[in-house]
Coordinates of C-alpha atoms in Angstrom, one line a residue:
A1 CA 0.0 0.0 0.0
E2 CA 2.9 2.4 0.7
H3 CA 4.0 2.2 -2.9
M4 CA 0.6 3.0 -4.5
P5 CA 1.0 6.8 -4.5
W6 CA 4.0 6.7 -7.0
A7 CA 3.1 3.5 -9.0
D8 CA 1.5 3.9 -12.4
Q9 CA 0.0 0.5 -12.2
V10 CA 0.3 -2.6 -10.1
F11 CA 0.9 -6.3 -11.0
A12 CA 0.5 -9.1 -8.6
C13 CA 0.6 -12.9 -8.5
G14 CA -0.5 -15.0 -5.5
P15 CA -3.3 -16.8 -3.8
T16 CA -7.0 -15.7 -3.8
P17 CA -7.0 -14.5 -0.1
M18 CA -4.1 -12.1 -0.9
F19 CA -6.1 -10.6 -3.8
E20 CA -9.2 -10.2 -1.6
A21 CA -7.1 -8.3 0.9
M22 CA -5.5 -6.3 -1.9
A23 CA -8.9 -5.4 -3.3
A24 CA -10.0 -4.1 0.1
V25 CA -6.8 -1.9 0.3
V26 CA -7.4 -0.5 -3.2
R27 CA -11.1 0.3 -2.4
E28 CA -10.0 2.0 0.8
M29 CA -7.4 4.1 -1.0
R30 CA -10.0 5.0 -3.7
T31 CA -7.3 4.8 -6.4
R32 CA -8.1 4.7 -10.1
K33 CA -4.8 3.0 -10.9
R34 CA -4.8 -0.2 -12.9
V35 CA -4.2 -3.3 -10.8
Q36 CA -3.7 -6.5 -12.7
V37 CA -3.4 -9.9 -11.1
L38 CA -2.4 -13.4 -12.2
L39 CA -4.9 -15.9 -10.8
E40 CA -3.7 -19.3 -9.5
E41 CA -6.4 -21.9 -10.4
R42 CA -6.1 -25.5 -11.4
M43 CA -6.7 -25.9 -15.1
G44 CA -8.0 -29.4 -15.9
C45 CA -8.3 -29.2 -19.7
G46 CA -6.7 -25.9 -20.6
T47 CA -9.3 -25.1 -23.2
G48 CA -12.4 -24.1 -21.2
V49 CA -14.4 -27.2 -21.7
C50 CA -14.3 -28.6 -18.2
Y51 CA -15.0 -25.3 -16.3
G52 CA -12.6 -26.5 -13.6
C53 CA -10.9 -23.1 -13.5
A54 CA -14.1 -21.0 -13.4
V55 CA -14.0 -17.8 -11.3
F56 CA -17.0 -15.6 -10.5
T57 CA -16.3 -11.9 -11.5
R58 CA -18.4 -8.7 -11.8
K59 CA -18.8 -9.6 -15.5
G60 CA -20.0 -13.1 -14.8
V61 CA -18.1 -16.4 -14.9
R62 CA -14.6 -16.2 -16.4
L63 CA -12.4 -19.2 -17.2
V64 CA -8.8 -18.7 -16.1
C65 CA -7.5 -21.0 -18.9
R66 CA -9.3 -19.1 -21.6
D67 CA -9.9 -15.5 -20.2
G68 CA -6.8 -15.3 -18.1
P69 CA -4.8 -16.0 -16.1
R70 CA -4.3 -12.2 -16.1
M71 CA -7.4 -10.2 -15.0
E72 CA -8.1 -6.8 -13.6
L73 CA -8.4 -6.8 -9.8
R74 CA -11.6 -4.8 -9.8
E75 CA -13.2 -7.2 -12.3
A76 CA -12.3 -10.3 -10.4
F77 CA -12.5 -9.1 -6.8
G78 CA -14.6 -5.9 -7.0

């Protein structure tokens, strides 16, 4: 959080609980900066057929193997 004032954008990779905490910090700071995350999900088929890597986002269900793994933090964790 201490680096947000000077950063143009943020990139992060890690587990879902970390992104949930990060989303809370971003909301609290009320920043409009772009925050991109790499989601860690198991991908059974890698083509989107099995829906094993489905995540629920503001725009509906997204498949990490097909729509990601990079996503906007605000889209994935509001």
